[in-house]
C-alpha cells in the first residue's frame, strides 16, 4: 500500500516496535506534532476554514426541518479509523448527509428543529449526543437506536420535540465518528455554536450534552485544547451535563469479560466497541480483535474518544472479584478467558486530569443531571456502586473543574432513559427557563 497523502503521524502510530516508538517520539519533538495529532492552525486561520458543503430540507426524518453538512478544512481534523466490520459506519439518512459511511472527522452535521428561526425563547439550545449515538437516536427518535432506549418500550420523539414545542430554538450535532477523538468533537461544538449564533443573531447558546458529549462540551468551555485549537469565546450561557463521566469511567475494565461479550461478534456482540481485551474466549475458542479494543494498536486506533475519559475507581469501589478475569482485565495480563493490556495503559490518554485542572468559567452556569437506576434491559449494569447502569453516580456528580454549579438533580433513571423520560426533559427545560 502506498503512503499517498496519509499524514506522517498516522504512519508513525502504526510502528509498534520499541525502535518504532522511539522514532515516533523523536519525530514528534522534531516537527512539533502533538500527542493527539498534527499542530493546529491559529484560531484566526480556522475561522476562515469552515465551509458549508450541503443543505438538506426535503424528506427529512424524525421531525427535523433542515440539516447542513459542514467541513472544517483544518488539516488536523483527520480521517479516523473505523472498525472493518462496519459497526460504527454511518447509516440511513446520516450516510446520505455525510456523503459517506466513513466520513472524515473534518465533517459534522448540524440539525435544525422546527421553529429554530421563529420560536420566542431568545437563547438557542445545542444538543450534543454521546458515544455510539447521533442526533436522531439521542434527541429525536430513541426507538431507532440499535442500543435501545433503556426501556422495553421506546418513544418515537425526544428532547428535541419537547423543547421545540415549548418555544426553544433547538439545534443538534452529529459527528462523523461516534466514538471519535474528543478534541475533534470539541472543535465541532465550537463550530456549531459559531454557526448557530450567526444564523439566529444570538450572542450565546445553551449547551445540553449527554454522556461522552459531556467531556467534549466541557473541553470547549474549559479551554482544554491543542495548541492552535479554538479558545473558549464566551458564547455559552448554560451548560447542562446529563449522565456525564465527570470523574471518569471504568465500566469496560471493571467487570471482567462481561462487557467484551457485548462487543466480540463471536460472543454475540454487534454494536459496541472499545473492549478492554485484545483476546477473548467465546464458547471455548479464543478470538483476537485488536480493532475492537480501546487501545491504540498496530492495526489502528478505533475508539480514541472512549479512552479519553477512562479513569480508575478501584480505590473507591472494589472490583467484583467473582466476575470472570476481573483482576487481569483491570490491571492487565492473561486471565482464564482473556488478555487485557489493563486500565493503566488506557488512562494514559485520559482527559479527566486536564478537565479537573481547567475550571469552567464562573460566567457559565453548570447543571448536573444524573441517574441512579441500574436497570438497563439486557445489559450488564454497573452494580459495584450506585450508578445509572454505566456511569457511577459519584462520577456523574464529581464537581472538580466545574466552577459554577447552579443545580443538580438525581433521578431514578438509567443511562439511556435519562435523555427522554418526561421527568428528565422537564428538569432540563426548567434549568433552561
mmCIF file of C-alpha atoms in Angstrom, residues 114-384:
data_model
loop_
_atom_site.group_PDB
_atom_site.id
_atom_site.type_symbol
_atom_site.label_atom_id
_atom_site.label_comp_id
_atom_site.label_asym_id
_atom_site.label_seq_id
_atom_site.Cartn_x
_atom_site.Cartn_y
_atom_site.Cartn_z
ATOM 1 C CA UNK A 114 -38.975 23.202 13.866
ATOM 2 C CA UNK A 115 -39.169 26.817 14.986
ATOM 3 C CA UNK A 116 -35.411 27.394 15.001
ATOM 4 C CA UNK A 117 -35.977 30.677 13.156
ATOM 5 C CA UNK A 118 -39.152 31.894 14.856
ATOM 6 C CA UNK A 119 -39.640 30.393 18.324
ATOM 7 C CA UNK A 120 -39.709 33.067 21.057
ATOM 8 C CA UNK A 121 -37.089 31.791 23.503
ATOM 9 C CA UNK A 122 -34.108 34.088 22.959
ATOM 10 C CA UNK A 123 -31.220 31.708 23.714
ATOM 11 C CA UNK A 124 -30.742 28.839 21.225
ATOM 12 C CA UNK A 125 -30.107 25.320 22.517
ATOM 13 C CA UNK A 126 -27.461 22.963 21.116
ATOM 14 C CA UNK A 127 -27.859 19.231 21.851
ATOM 15 C CA UNK A 128 -24.674 17.120 21.927
ATOM 16 C CA UNK A 129 -25.080 13.328 21.852
ATOM 17 C CA UNK A 130 -22.955 10.576 23.402
ATOM 18 C CA UNK A 131 -20.908 7.642 22.126
ATOM 19 C CA UNK A 132 -22.442 5.285 19.547
ATOM 20 C CA UNK A 133 -25.331 7.731 19.087
ATOM 21 C CA UNK A 134 -26.325 10.537 16.714
ATOM 22 C CA UNK A 135 -28.763 13.448 16.640
ATOM 23 C CA UNK A 136 -31.652 11.213 15.547
ATOM 24 C CA UNK A 137 -31.319 8.402 18.068
ATOM 25 C CA UNK A 138 -30.348 10.558 21.023
ATOM 26 C CA UNK A 139 -32.732 13.501 20.686
ATOM 27 C CA UNK A 140 -35.468 12.887 18.104
ATOM 28 C CA UNK A 141 -36.374 9.177 17.962
ATOM 29 C CA UNK A 142 -34.937 6.943 20.714
ATOM 30 C CA UNK A 143 -36.851 3.970 19.326
ATOM 31 C CA UNK A 144 -34.474 3.887 16.332
ATOM 32 C CA UNK A 145 -31.317 3.314 18.373
ATOM 33 C CA UNK A 146 -29.871 -0.190 17.983
ATOM 34 C CA UNK A 147 -28.606 0.138 21.571
ATOM 35 C CA UNK A 148 -32.152 0.512 22.859
ATOM 36 C CA UNK A 149 -33.589 3.346 24.888
ATOM 37 C CA UNK A 150 -33.223 1.930 28.396
ATOM 38 C CA UNK A 151 -36.790 0.592 28.485
ATOM 39 C CA UNK A 152 -38.756 -2.229 26.900
ATOM 40 C CA UNK A 153 -40.988 0.281 25.113
ATOM 41 C CA UNK A 154 -39.313 3.237 23.418
ATOM 42 C CA UNK A 155 -40.744 6.609 22.370
ATOM 43 C CA UNK A 156 -40.564 7.927 18.823
ATOM 44 C CA UNK A 157 -39.909 11.522 19.925
ATOM 45 C CA UNK A 158 -37.411 13.020 22.328
ATOM 46 C CA UNK A 159 -35.940 16.139 23.872
ATOM 47 C CA UNK A 160 -35.761 17.921 20.521
ATOM 48 C CA UNK A 161 -39.536 17.877 20.026
ATOM 49 C CA UNK A 162 -40.169 18.548 23.715
ATOM 50 C CA UNK A 163 -38.116 21.752 23.716
ATOM 51 C CA UNK A 164 -39.174 22.902 20.259
ATOM 52 C CA UNK A 165 -42.852 22.652 21.207
ATOM 53 C CA UNK A 166 -42.134 24.844 24.244
ATOM 54 C CA UNK A 167 -40.705 27.681 22.226
ATOM 55 C CA UNK A 168 -36.984 26.915 22.164
ATOM 56 C CA UNK A 169 -34.793 27.267 19.104
ATOM 57 C CA UNK A 170 -33.183 23.834 19.028
ATOM 58 C CA UNK A 171 -30.163 22.518 17.128
ATOM 59 C CA UNK A 172 -28.204 19.266 17.353
ATOM 60 C CA UNK A 173 -24.882 17.856 16.203
ATOM 61 C CA UNK A 174 -23.993 14.550 14.585
ATOM 62 C CA UNK A 175 -20.307 13.658 14.480
ATOM 63 C CA UNK A 176 -18.523 11.737 11.744
ATOM 64 C CA UNK A 177 -17.126 9.136 14.161
ATOM 65 C CA UNK A 178 -19.397 8.197 17.045
ATOM 66 C CA UNK A 179 -16.528 7.122 19.297
ATOM 67 C CA UNK A 180 -14.040 9.632 17.932
ATOM 68 C CA UNK A 181 -11.409 11.890 19.403
ATOM 69 C CA UNK A 182 -12.953 14.386 21.817
ATOM 70 C CA UNK A 183 -10.603 17.108 20.612
ATOM 71 C CA UNK A 184 -12.386 16.826 17.259
ATOM 72 C CA UNK A 185 -15.818 16.791 18.893
ATOM 73 C CA UNK A 186 -14.916 19.856 20.953
ATOM 74 C CA UNK A 187 -13.820 21.745 17.842
ATOM 75 C CA UNK A 188 -17.114 20.976 16.135
ATOM 76 C CA UNK A 189 -19.071 22.098 19.179
ATOM 77 C CA UNK A 190 -17.255 25.413 18.838
ATOM 78 C CA UNK A 191 -18.005 25.410 15.101
ATOM 79 C CA UNK A 192 -21.692 24.635 15.623
ATOM 80 C CA UNK A 193 -22.065 27.402 18.204
ATOM 81 C CA UNK A 194 -20.484 29.843 15.754
ATOM 82 C CA UNK A 195 -22.950 28.813 13.016
ATOM 83 C CA UNK A 196 -25.960 28.959 15.364
ATOM 84 C CA UNK A 197 -25.045 32.438 16.580
ATOM 85 C CA UNK A 198 -24.754 33.700 13.030
ATOM 86 C CA UNK A 199 -27.999 32.000 11.993
ATOM 87 C CA UNK A 200 -30.020 33.382 14.917
ATOM 88 C CA UNK A 201 -28.228 36.588 15.910
ATOM 89 C CA UNK A 202 -27.884 35.308 19.489
ATOM 90 C CA UNK A 203 -24.769 36.203 21.455
ATOM 91 C CA UNK A 204 -24.789 32.977 23.497
ATOM 92 C CA UNK A 205 -26.043 29.399 23.261
ATOM 93 C CA UNK A 206 -27.190 26.926 25.912
ATOM 94 C CA UNK A 207 -25.470 23.533 25.532
ATOM 95 C CA UNK A 208 -27.113 20.287 26.638
ATOM 96 C CA UNK A 209 -24.644 17.385 26.491
ATOM 97 C CA UNK A 210 -25.068 13.707 27.275
ATOM 98 C CA UNK A 211 -22.541 11.028 28.277
ATOM 99 C CA UNK A 212 -19.392 11.244 26.080
ATOM 100 C CA UNK A 213 -20.661 14.574 24.777
ATOM 101 C CA UNK A 214 -20.225 15.957 28.308
ATOM 102 C CA UNK A 215 -16.461 15.540 28.016
ATOM 103 C CA UNK A 216 -16.270 17.337 24.665
ATOM 104 C CA UNK A 217 -18.560 20.171 25.777
ATOM 105 C CA UNK A 218 -16.545 20.708 28.949
ATOM 106 C CA UNK A 219 -13.332 20.738 26.916
ATOM 107 C CA UNK A 220 -14.512 23.643 24.788
ATOM 108 C CA UNK A 221 -15.854 25.710 27.682
ATOM 109 C CA UNK A 222 -12.812 24.967 29.888
ATOM 110 C CA UNK A 223 -10.253 25.647 27.170
ATOM 111 C CA UNK A 224 -8.824 22.110 27.090
ATOM 112 C CA UNK A 225 -7.491 22.147 23.547
ATOM 113 C CA UNK A 226 -4.461 21.545 21.426
ATOM 114 C CA UNK A 227 -2.095 24.342 20.531
ATOM 115 C CA UNK A 228 -3.938 26.397 17.922
ATOM 116 C CA UNK A 229 -7.314 24.907 18.802
ATOM 117 C CA UNK A 230 -10.344 27.133 19.246
ATOM 118 C CA UNK A 231 -10.236 29.025 22.553
ATOM 119 C CA UNK A 232 -13.422 29.468 24.527
ATOM 120 C CA UNK A 233 -15.176 32.568 23.160
ATOM 121 C CA UNK A 234 -17.627 33.377 25.950
ATOM 122 C CA UNK A 235 -20.555 32.106 23.870
ATOM 123 C CA UNK A 236 -22.112 29.553 26.258
ATOM 124 C CA UNK A 237 -24.660 30.737 28.801
ATOM 125 C CA UNK A 238 -25.679 27.478 30.450
ATOM 126 C CA UNK A 239 -24.061 24.049 30.333
ATOM 127 C CA UNK A 240 -26.377 21.152 31.199
ATOM 128 C CA UNK A 241 -24.456 17.903 31.667
ATOM 129 C CA UNK A 242 -26.551 14.717 31.529
ATOM 130 C CA UNK A 243 -25.160 11.401 32.817
ATOM 131 C CA UNK A 244 -21.596 12.529 32.220
ATOM 132 C CA UNK A 245 -18.431 10.682 33.294
ATOM 133 C CA UNK A 246 -17.185 13.822 35.050
ATOM 134 C CA UNK A 247 -14.981 11.777 37.359
ATOM 135 C CA UNK A 248 -14.082 9.188 34.741
ATOM 136 C CA UNK A 249 -15.348 5.759 33.741
ATOM 137 C CA UNK A 250 -14.019 2.232 34.197
ATOM 138 C CA UNK A 251 -17.041 0.010 33.437
ATOM 139 C CA UNK A 252 -15.405 -1.695 30.467
ATOM 140 C CA UNK A 253 -12.460 -2.762 32.715
ATOM 141 C CA UNK A 254 -14.321 -3.273 35.991
ATOM 142 C CA UNK A 255 -16.478 -6.251 35.050
ATOM 143 C CA UNK A 256 -14.071 -8.800 33.648
ATOM 144 C CA UNK A 257 -15.083 -10.418 30.398
ATOM 145 C CA UNK A 258 -18.761 -9.447 30.576
ATOM 146 C CA UNK A 259 -18.520 -6.088 28.720
ATOM 147 C CA UNK A 260 -16.460 -7.660 25.939
ATOM 148 C CA UNK A 261 -19.158 -10.272 25.355
ATOM 149 C CA UNK A 262 -21.287 -7.334 24.151
ATOM 150 C CA UNK A 263 -18.511 -6.379 21.727
ATOM 151 C CA UNK A 264 -16.974 -9.548 20.234
ATOM 152 C CA UNK A 265 -19.065 -10.857 17.325
ATOM 153 C CA UNK A 266 -18.222 -14.473 18.154
ATOM 154 C CA UNK A 267 -19.834 -13.957 21.580
ATOM 155 C CA UNK A 268 -22.873 -12.268 20.051
ATOM 156 C CA UNK A 269 -21.738 -8.628 20.271
ATOM 157 C CA UNK A 270 -22.556 -6.331 17.386
ATOM 158 C CA UNK A 271 -22.944 -2.641 18.131
ATOM 159 C CA UNK A 272 -20.500 -1.575 20.825
ATOM 160 C CA UNK A 273 -16.713 -1.266 20.846
ATOM 161 C CA UNK A 274 -13.776 -0.259 22.966
ATOM 162 C CA UNK A 275 -13.166 -3.622 24.619
ATOM 163 C CA UNK A 276 -10.675 -3.936 27.478
ATOM 164 C CA UNK A 277 -9.442 -7.125 25.783
ATOM 165 C CA UNK A 278 -7.494 -7.878 22.643
ATOM 166 C CA UNK A 279 -8.097 -11.631 23.034
ATOM 167 C CA UNK A 280 -11.302 -13.239 24.341
ATOM 168 C CA UNK A 281 -12.642 -16.765 24.696
ATOM 169 C CA UNK A 282 -16.088 -17.144 23.149
ATOM 170 C CA UNK A 283 -17.781 -20.530 23.537
ATOM 171 C CA UNK A 284 -14.493 -22.370 24.038
ATOM 172 C CA UNK A 285 -12.448 -20.709 21.302
ATOM 173 C CA UNK A 286 -10.025 -17.788 21.521
ATOM 174 C CA UNK A 287 -10.502 -14.827 19.192
ATOM 175 C CA UNK A 288 -8.298 -11.801 18.679
ATOM 176 C CA UNK A 289 -9.889 -8.458 17.841
ATOM 177 C CA UNK A 290 -7.439 -5.606 18.473
ATOM 178 C CA UNK A 291 -9.575 -3.453 16.159
ATOM 179 C CA UNK A 292 -12.422 -3.671 18.683
ATOM 180 C CA UNK A 293 -10.258 -2.748 21.672
ATOM 181 C CA UNK A 294 -9.978 0.589 23.429
ATOM 182 C CA UNK A 295 -6.200 0.791 22.893
ATOM 183 C CA UNK A 296 -4.034 2.138 20.111
ATOM 184 C CA UNK A 297 -2.909 -0.943 18.201
ATOM 185 C CA UNK A 298 -0.804 -1.886 15.201
ATOM 186 C CA UNK A 299 -3.975 -2.087 13.095
ATOM 187 C CA UNK A 300 -5.348 1.323 14.079
ATOM 188 C CA UNK A 301 -6.979 3.418 16.790
ATOM 189 C CA UNK A 302 -10.708 2.844 16.541
ATOM 190 C CA UNK A 303 -12.187 4.163 19.827
ATOM 191 C CA UNK A 304 -9.957 7.059 20.945
ATOM 192 C CA UNK A 305 -12.805 9.098 22.397
ATOM 193 C CA UNK A 306 -13.656 6.394 24.938
ATOM 194 C CA UNK A 307 -10.070 6.112 26.139
ATOM 195 C CA UNK A 308 -10.037 9.853 26.828
ATOM 196 C CA UNK A 309 -12.422 9.582 29.785
ATOM 197 C CA UNK A 310 -11.197 6.314 31.294
ATOM 198 C CA UNK A 311 -10.263 6.747 34.946
ATOM 199 C CA UNK A 312 -9.924 4.147 37.714
ATOM 200 C CA UNK A 313 -12.411 3.865 40.559
ATOM 201 C CA UNK A 314 -10.997 0.753 42.217
ATOM 202 C CA UNK A 315 -9.853 2.796 45.222
ATOM 203 C CA UNK A 316 -13.490 3.750 45.893
ATOM 204 C CA UNK A 317 -15.421 0.674 44.801
ATOM 205 C CA UNK A 318 -13.593 -2.684 44.973
ATOM 206 C CA UNK A 319 -13.650 -4.886 41.905
ATOM 207 C CA UNK A 320 -16.197 -7.706 41.701
ATOM 208 C CA UNK A 321 -13.625 -10.473 42.137
ATOM 209 C CA UNK A 322 -16.222 -13.166 41.320
ATOM 210 C CA UNK A 323 -16.664 -11.937 37.727
ATOM 211 C CA UNK A 324 -14.523 -13.769 35.131
ATOM 212 C CA UNK A 325 -10.992 -12.359 34.797
ATOM 213 C CA UNK A 326 -11.882 -9.250 36.788
ATOM 214 C CA UNK A 327 -8.337 -8.779 38.127
ATOM 215 C CA UNK A 328 -6.409 -9.326 34.877
ATOM 216 C CA UNK A 329 -8.902 -7.284 32.866
ATOM 217 C CA UNK A 330 -8.413 -4.294 35.154
ATOM 218 C CA UNK A 331 -4.687 -4.499 35.811
ATOM 219 C CA UNK A 332 -3.544 -6.280 32.658
ATOM 220 C CA UNK A 333 -2.353 -9.733 31.680
ATOM 221 C CA UNK A 334 -3.704 -13.157 30.825
ATOM 222 C CA UNK A 335 -6.700 -14.473 32.702
ATOM 223 C CA UNK A 336 -8.575 -17.724 32.286
ATOM 224 C CA UNK A 337 -10.571 -16.430 29.340
ATOM 225 C CA UNK A 338 -8.919 -13.267 28.044
ATOM 226 C CA UNK A 339 -5.946 -10.979 27.615
ATOM 227 C CA UNK A 340 -6.046 -7.307 28.598
ATOM 228 C CA UNK A 341 -3.451 -4.553 28.445
ATOM 229 C CA UNK A 342 -5.072 -3.014 31.517
ATOM 230 C CA UNK A 343 -6.618 0.265 32.557
ATOM 231 C CA UNK A 344 -3.204 1.785 33.245
ATOM 232 C CA UNK A 345 -2.362 1.897 29.536
ATOM 233 C CA UNK A 346 -5.761 3.284 28.593
ATOM 234 C CA UNK A 347 -5.796 6.040 31.220
ATOM 235 C CA UNK A 348 -2.512 7.454 29.898
ATOM 236 C CA UNK A 349 -4.629 9.300 27.306
ATOM 237 C CA UNK A 350 -7.368 10.316 29.729
ATOM 238 C CA UNK A 351 -8.501 13.938 29.758
ATOM 239 C CA UNK A 352 -10.008 13.719 33.244
ATOM 240 C CA UNK A 353 -6.932 15.281 34.944
ATOM 241 C CA UNK A 354 -6.873 18.115 32.402
ATOM 242 C CA UNK A 355 -10.562 18.882 32.951
ATOM 243 C CA UNK A 356 -10.095 18.908 36.716
ATOM 244 C CA UNK A 357 -7.212 21.338 36.335
ATOM 245 C CA UNK A 358 -9.081 23.627 33.891
ATOM 246 C CA UNK A 359 -12.185 25.050 35.576
ATOM 247 C CA UNK A 360 -15.224 26.149 33.650
ATOM 248 C CA UNK A 361 -15.579 29.964 33.657
ATOM 249 C CA UNK A 362 -17.571 31.457 36.507
ATOM 250 C CA UNK A 363 -19.889 33.111 33.993
ATOM 251 C CA UNK A 364 -21.123 29.720 32.709
ATOM 252 C CA UNK A 365 -23.918 28.253 34.837
ATOM 253 C CA UNK A 366 -23.476 24.473 35.081
ATOM 254 C CA UNK A 367 -26.182 21.911 35.871
ATOM 255 C CA UNK A 368 -25.771 18.198 36.595
ATOM 256 C CA UNK A 369 -28.469 15.650 35.772
ATOM 257 C CA UNK A 370 -27.582 12.150 36.986
ATOM 258 C CA UNK A 371 -29.327 8.803 37.023
ATOM 259 C CA UNK A 372 -29.436 6.284 39.866
ATOM 260 C CA UNK A 373 -31.270 3.325 38.291
ATOM 261 C CA UNK A 374 -29.005 0.479 37.183
ATOM 262 C CA UNK A 375 -31.728 -1.253 35.215
ATOM 263 C CA UNK A 376 -30.841 -1.051 31.517
ATOM 264 C CA UNK A 377 -32.575 -4.051 29.912
ATOM 265 C CA UNK A 378 -30.338 -6.844 28.554
ATOM 266 C CA UNK A 379 -27.206 -5.095 29.886
ATOM 267 C CA UNK A 380 -24.515 -5.917 32.434
ATOM 268 C CA UNK A 381 -25.395 -2.983 34.634
ATOM 269 C CA UNK A 382 -22.810 -1.283 36.820
ATOM 270 C CA UNK A 383 -23.535 -2.795 40.250
ATOM 271 C CA UNK A 384 -20.403 -2.226 42.335
#
